[in-house]
Coordinates of C-alpha atoms in Angstrom, one line a residue:
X1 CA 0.0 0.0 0.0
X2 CA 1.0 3.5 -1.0
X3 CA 0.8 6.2 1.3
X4 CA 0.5 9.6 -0.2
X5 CA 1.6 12.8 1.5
X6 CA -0.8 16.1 1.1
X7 CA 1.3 19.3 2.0
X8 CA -0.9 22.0 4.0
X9 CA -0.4 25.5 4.0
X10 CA 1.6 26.4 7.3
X11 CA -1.0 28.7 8.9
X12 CA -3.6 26.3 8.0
X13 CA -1.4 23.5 9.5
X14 CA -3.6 21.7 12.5
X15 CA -1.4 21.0 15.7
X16 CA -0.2 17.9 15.5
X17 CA -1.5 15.5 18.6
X18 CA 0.9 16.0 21.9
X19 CA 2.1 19.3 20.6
X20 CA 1.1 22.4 23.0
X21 CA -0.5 25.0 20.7
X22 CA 1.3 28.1 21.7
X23 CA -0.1 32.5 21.9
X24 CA 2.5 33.0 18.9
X25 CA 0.1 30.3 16.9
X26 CA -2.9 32.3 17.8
X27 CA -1.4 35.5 16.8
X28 CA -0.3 34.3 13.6
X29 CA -3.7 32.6 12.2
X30 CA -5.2 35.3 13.8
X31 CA -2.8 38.0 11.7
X32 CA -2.4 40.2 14.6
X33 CA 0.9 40.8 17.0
X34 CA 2.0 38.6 19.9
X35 CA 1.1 41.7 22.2
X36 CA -2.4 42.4 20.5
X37 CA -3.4 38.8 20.7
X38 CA -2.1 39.1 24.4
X39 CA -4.5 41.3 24.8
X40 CA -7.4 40.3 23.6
X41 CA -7.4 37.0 25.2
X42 CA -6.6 39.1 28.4
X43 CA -9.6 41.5 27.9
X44 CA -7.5 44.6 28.6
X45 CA -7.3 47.1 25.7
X46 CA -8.3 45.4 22.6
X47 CA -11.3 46.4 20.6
X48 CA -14.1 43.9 20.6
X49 CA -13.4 43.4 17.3
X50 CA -10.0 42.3 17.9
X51 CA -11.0 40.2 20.9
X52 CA -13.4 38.5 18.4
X53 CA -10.8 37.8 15.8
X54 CA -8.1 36.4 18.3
X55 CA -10.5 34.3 20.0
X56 CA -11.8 32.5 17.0
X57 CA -8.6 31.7 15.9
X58 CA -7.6 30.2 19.6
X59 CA -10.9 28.2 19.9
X60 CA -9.5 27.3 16.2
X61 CA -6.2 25.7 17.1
X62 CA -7.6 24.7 20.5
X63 CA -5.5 27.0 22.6
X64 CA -5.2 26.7 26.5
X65 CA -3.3 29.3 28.0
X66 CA -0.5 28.1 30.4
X67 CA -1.8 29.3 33.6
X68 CA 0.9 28.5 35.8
X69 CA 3.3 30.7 33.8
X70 CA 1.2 33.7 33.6
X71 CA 0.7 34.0 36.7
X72 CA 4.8 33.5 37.4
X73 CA 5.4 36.3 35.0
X74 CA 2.5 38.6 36.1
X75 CA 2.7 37.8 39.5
X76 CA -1.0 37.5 39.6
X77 CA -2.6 34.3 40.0
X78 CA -5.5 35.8 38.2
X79 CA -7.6 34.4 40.7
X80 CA -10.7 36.1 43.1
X81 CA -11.8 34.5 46.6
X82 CA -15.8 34.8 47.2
X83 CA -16.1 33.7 51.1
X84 CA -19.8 33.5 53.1
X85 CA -20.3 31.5 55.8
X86 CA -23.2 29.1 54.0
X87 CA -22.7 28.7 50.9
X88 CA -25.8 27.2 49.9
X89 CA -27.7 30.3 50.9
X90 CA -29.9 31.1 48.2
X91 CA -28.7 35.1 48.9
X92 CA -25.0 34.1 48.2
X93 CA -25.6 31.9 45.1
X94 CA -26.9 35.1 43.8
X95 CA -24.1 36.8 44.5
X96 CA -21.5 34.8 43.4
X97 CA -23.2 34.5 39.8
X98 CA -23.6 38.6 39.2
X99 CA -19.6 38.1 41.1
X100 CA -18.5 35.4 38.4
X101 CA -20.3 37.1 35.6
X102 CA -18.2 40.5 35.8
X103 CA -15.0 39.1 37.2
X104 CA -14.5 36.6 34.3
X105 CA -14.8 39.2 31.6
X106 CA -11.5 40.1 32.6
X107 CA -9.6 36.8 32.7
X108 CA -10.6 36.0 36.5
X109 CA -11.5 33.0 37.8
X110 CA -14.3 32.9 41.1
X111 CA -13.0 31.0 44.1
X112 CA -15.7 30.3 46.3
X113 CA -15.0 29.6 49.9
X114 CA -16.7 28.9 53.5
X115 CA -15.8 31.1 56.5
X116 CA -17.8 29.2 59.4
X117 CA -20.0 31.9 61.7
X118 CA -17.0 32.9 64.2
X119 CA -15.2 35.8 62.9
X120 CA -12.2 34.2 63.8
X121 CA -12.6 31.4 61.6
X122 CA -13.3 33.9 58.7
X123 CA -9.9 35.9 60.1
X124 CA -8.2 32.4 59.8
X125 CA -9.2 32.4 56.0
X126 CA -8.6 35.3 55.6
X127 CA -4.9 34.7 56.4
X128 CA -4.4 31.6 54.3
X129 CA -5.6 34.0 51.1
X130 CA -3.2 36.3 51.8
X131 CA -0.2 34.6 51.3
X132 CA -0.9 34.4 47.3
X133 CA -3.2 31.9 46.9
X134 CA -5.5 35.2 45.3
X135 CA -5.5 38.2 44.0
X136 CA -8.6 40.0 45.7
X137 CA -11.2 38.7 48.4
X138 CA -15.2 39.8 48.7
X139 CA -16.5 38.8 51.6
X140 CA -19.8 39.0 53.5
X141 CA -19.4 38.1 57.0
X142 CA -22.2 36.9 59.2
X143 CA -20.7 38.2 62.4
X144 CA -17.7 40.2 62.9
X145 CA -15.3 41.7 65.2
X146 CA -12.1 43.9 65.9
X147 CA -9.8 41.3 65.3
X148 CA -11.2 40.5 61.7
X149 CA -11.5 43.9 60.9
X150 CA -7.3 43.8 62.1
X151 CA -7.1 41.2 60.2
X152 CA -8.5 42.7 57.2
X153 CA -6.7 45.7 57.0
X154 CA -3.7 44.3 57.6
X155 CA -3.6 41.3 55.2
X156 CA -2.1 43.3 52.1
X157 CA -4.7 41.7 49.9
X158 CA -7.2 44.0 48.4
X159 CA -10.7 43.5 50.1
X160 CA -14.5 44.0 49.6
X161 CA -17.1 43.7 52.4
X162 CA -20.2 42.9 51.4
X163 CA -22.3 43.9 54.6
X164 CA -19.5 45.5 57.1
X165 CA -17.1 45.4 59.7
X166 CA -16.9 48.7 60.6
X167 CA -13.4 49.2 59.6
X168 CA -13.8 52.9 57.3
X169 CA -10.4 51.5 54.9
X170 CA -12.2 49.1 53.0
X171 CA -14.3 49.5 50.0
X172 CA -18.2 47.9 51.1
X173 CA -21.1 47.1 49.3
X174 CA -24.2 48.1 51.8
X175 CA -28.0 47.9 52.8
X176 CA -30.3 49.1 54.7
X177 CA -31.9 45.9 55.5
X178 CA -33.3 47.6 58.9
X179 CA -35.4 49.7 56.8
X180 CA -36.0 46.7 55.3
X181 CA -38.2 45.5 57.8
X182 CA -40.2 48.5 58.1
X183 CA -41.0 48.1 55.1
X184 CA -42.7 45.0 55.7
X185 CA -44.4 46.2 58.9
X186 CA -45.6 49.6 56.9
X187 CA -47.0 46.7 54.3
X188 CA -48.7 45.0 56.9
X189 CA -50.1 48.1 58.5
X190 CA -51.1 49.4 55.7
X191 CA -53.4 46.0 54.4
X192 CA -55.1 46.2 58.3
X193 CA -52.9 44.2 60.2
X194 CA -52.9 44.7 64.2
X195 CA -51.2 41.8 65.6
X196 CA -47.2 41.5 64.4
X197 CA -44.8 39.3 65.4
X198 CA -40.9 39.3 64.1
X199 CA -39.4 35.8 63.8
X200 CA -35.7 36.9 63.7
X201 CA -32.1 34.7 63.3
X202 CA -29.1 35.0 66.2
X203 CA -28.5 38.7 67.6
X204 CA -25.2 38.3 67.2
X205 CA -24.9 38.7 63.6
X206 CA -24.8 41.3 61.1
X207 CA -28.1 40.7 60.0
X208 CA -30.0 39.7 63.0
X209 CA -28.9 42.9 64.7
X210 CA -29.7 45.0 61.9
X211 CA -33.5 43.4 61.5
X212 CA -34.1 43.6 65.4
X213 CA -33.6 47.1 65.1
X214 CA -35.3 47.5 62.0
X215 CA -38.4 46.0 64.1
X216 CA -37.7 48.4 66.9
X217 CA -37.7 51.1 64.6
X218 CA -41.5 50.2 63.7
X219 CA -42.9 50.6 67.0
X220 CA -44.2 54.0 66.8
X221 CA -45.7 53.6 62.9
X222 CA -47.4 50.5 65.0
X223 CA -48.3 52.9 67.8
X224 CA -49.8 55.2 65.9
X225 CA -52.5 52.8 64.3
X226 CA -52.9 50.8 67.5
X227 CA -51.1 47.9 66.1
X228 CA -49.0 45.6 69.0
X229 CA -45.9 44.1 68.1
X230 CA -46.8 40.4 70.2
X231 CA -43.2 39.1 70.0
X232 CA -40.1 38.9 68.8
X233 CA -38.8 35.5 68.8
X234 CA -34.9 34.7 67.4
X235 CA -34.6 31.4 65.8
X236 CA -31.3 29.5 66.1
X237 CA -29.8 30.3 62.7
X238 CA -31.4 31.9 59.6
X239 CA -32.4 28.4 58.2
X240 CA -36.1 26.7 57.3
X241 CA -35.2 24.1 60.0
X242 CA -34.4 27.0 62.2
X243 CA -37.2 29.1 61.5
X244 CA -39.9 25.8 61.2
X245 CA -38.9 24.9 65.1
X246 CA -38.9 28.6 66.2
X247 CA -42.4 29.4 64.7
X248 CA -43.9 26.6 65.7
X249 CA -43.2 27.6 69.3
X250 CA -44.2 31.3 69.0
X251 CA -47.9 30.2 67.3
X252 CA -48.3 27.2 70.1
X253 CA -47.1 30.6 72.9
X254 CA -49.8 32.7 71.1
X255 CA -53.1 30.9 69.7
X256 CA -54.9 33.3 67.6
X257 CA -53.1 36.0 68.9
X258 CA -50.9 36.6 66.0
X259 CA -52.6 37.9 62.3
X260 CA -48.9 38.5 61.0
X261 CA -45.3 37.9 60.9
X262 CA -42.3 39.3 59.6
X263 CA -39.9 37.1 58.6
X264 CA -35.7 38.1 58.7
X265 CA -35.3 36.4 55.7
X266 CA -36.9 33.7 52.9
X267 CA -35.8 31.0 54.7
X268 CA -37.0 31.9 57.9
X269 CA -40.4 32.6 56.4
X270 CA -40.8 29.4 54.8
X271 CA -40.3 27.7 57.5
X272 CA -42.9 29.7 59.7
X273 CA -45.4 29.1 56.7
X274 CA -45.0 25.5 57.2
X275 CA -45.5 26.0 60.8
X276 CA -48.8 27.7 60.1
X277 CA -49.9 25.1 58.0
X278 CA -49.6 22.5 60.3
X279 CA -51.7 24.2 62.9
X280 CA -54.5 24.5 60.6
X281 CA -54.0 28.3 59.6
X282 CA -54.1 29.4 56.1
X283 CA -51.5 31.7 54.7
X284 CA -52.6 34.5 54.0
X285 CA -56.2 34.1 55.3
X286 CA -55.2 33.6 59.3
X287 CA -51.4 35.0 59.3
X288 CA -49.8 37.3 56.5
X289 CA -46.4 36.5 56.1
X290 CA -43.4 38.6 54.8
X291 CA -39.9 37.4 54.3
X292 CA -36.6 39.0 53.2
X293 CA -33.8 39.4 50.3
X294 CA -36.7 38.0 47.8
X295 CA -34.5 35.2 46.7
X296 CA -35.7 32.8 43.4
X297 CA -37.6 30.3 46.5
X298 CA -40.1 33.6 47.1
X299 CA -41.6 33.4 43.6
X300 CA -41.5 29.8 43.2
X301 CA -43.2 28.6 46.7
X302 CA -46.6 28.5 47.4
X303 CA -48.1 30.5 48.4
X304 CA -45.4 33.1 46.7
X305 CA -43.8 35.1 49.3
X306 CA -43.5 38.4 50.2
X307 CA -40.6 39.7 50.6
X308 CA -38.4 42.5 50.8
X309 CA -35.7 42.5 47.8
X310 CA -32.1 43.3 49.1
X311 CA -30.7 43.3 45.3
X312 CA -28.4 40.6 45.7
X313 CA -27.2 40.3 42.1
X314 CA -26.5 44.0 42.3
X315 CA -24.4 43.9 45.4
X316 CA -22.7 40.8 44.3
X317 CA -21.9 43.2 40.5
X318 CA -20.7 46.2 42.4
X319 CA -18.3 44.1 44.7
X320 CA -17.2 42.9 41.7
X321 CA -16.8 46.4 40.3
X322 CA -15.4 47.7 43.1
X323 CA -12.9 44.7 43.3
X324 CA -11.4 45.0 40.2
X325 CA -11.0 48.9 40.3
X326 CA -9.0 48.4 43.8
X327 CA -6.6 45.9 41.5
X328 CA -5.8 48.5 39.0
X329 CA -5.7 51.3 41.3
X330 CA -4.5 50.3 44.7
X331 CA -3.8 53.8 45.9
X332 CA -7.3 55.1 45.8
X333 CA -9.3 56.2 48.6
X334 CA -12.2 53.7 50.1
X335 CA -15.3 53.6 48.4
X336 CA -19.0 52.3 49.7
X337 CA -22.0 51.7 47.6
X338 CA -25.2 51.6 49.1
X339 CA -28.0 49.8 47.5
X340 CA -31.3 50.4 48.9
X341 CA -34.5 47.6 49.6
X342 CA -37.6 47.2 47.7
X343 CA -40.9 45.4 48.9
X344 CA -41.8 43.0 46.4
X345 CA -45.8 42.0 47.2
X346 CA -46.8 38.6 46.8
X347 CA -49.8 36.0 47.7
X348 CA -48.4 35.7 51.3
X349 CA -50.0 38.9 52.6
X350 CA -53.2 40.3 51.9
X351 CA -56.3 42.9 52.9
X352 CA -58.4 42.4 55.6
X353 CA -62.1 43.3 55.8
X354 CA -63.2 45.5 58.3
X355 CA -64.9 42.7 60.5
X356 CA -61.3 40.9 61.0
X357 CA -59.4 44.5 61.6
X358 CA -62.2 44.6 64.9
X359 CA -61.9 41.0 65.9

């Protein structure tokens, strides 16, 4: 048998199995220079046409850039930590997808990592990220301290809080989630609801603190109307579980006593809703429900829940933002972005008629 060679044009040429295709390959079947093709992979200062045209030609050959030697010659390991304390939250899957979404336009990849609830655990991650394993860190700490803030400041890594810590030298994404919650109670108050109760998570976190006195807040709009706040009852994390055992306590405590509830978050409230059902009552006929940070469960469960919408995607986008603009300018002064709360009505609260506003 007679083999016949066919001879290919060199910049049609298709790597030849075991052979690492190389940038200089891209650039030359793209036509462009080693530094424009450089950059365009890169995403830094390359027209989107250019990006276009030097990506083609390296999903054409099959190109995988050698990360391992970037980073060595950058000095970067082109790599960004996410850390929450649950990462199954619903509220910091959110996040992390606006996060990923803006830090992989420009070449970064999203570490995702777990803190634990003590603030020393997260100061102990902290640490161990520091010494180069990435480039940048957002966090969102569930409790805090002096010694994390310390630790923060001090770490020579550029940081974004998500929430705070109360240390002024770091760039923070904020919300007002204690006006949040009055934003529920006004909502409630407003559709003829008298009897409130606040089914909080721990005190001792960012959150819970912030909701309590969010509650607290309400009592003279509830004053003013006659409206009596029955209890406030803290649940033992801000979990269905959590809030299913807590509510169930409160609504044995209180029978008939309560024609609403304010929820600290989604999960909480879904977990009190459950509670509800099992003692008979119907959501929203017998107890209005409202949650918080309107996560994708709130328009999916039934009944749909009410809830007030903390923006998660945009928080997690302007961490992002403000992440990557600390990277190229490391000399700037701290910046903090406040995103305000939205009530987002749904079937879990509704009107009462006169006759049950006088019961």
């Amino acid at each position: 048998m007679t083999l016949t060679s066919i001879p290919l044009d060199d910049e049609r040429r298709p790597a030849m199995a075991g052979t690492r295709v190389t940038l200089p390959d891209v650039a030359a079947r793209a036509g462009v220079s080693l530094g424009s093709a450089s950059r365009a992979l890169h995403g830094t200062g390359a027209s989107p046409a250019m990006v276009e045209r030097v990506r083609a030609a390296a999903a054409e050959l099959g190109y995988q850039p050698d990360a391992t030697g970037r980073s060595l010659r950058m000095r970067k390991t082109f790599q960004i930590a996410f850390a929450v304390a649950d990462i199954g939250n619903p509220v910091y899957v959110e996040m992390m997808t606006a996060i990923q979404s803006v830090v992989a336009e420009r070449g970064y990849r999203l570490v995702v990592a777990s803190t634990g609830g003590s603030p020393q655990s997260t100061a102990e991650l902290v640490a161990g990220l520091a010494a180069g394993l990435v480039d940048g860190l957002i966090l969102s700490p569930l409790r805090t301290s002096p010694e994390l803030g310390q630790q923060l400041t001090s770490s020579g890594m550029p940081v974004v809080v998500i929430g705070r810590t109360g240390e002024s030298t770091l760039d923070t994404v904020t919300t007002d989630s204690a006006g949040g919650i009055g934003q529920a109670v006004d909502h409630l108050l407003a559709l003829g609801h008298r009897r409130i109760a606040f089914l909080n998570g721990p005190l001792d976190t960012t959150p819970g603190e912030a909701r309590q006195r969010g509650f607290d807040a309400a009592a003279p709009a509830m004053a003013a109307v006659g409206a009596q706040a029955v209890e406030c009852r803290v649940a033992a994390d801000f979990t269905v579980a959590a809030g299913l055992e807590a509510a169930r306590a409160l609504l044995d405590e209180h029978p008939g006593r309560i024609d609403a509830l304010v929820a600290a978050n989604d999960l909480l409230a879904v977990g009190a809703i459950k509670a509800a059902v099992e003692r008979g009552l119907s959501v929203p006929g017998d107890l209005a429900v409202t949650g918080m940070d309107d996560t994708e469960l709130a328009g999916v469960f039934q009944p749909s829940l009410t809830s007030v919408s903390l923006r998660s995607s945009e928080r997690g986008r302007a961490a992002a933002t403000l992440l990557l603009e600390r990277l190229a300018d490391p000399g700037r002064a701290a910046t903090t972005v406040t995103v305000a709360p939205t009530l987002i009505s749904r079937e879990s609260s509704s009107t009462l008629t006169d006759e049950e506003v006088a019961r």
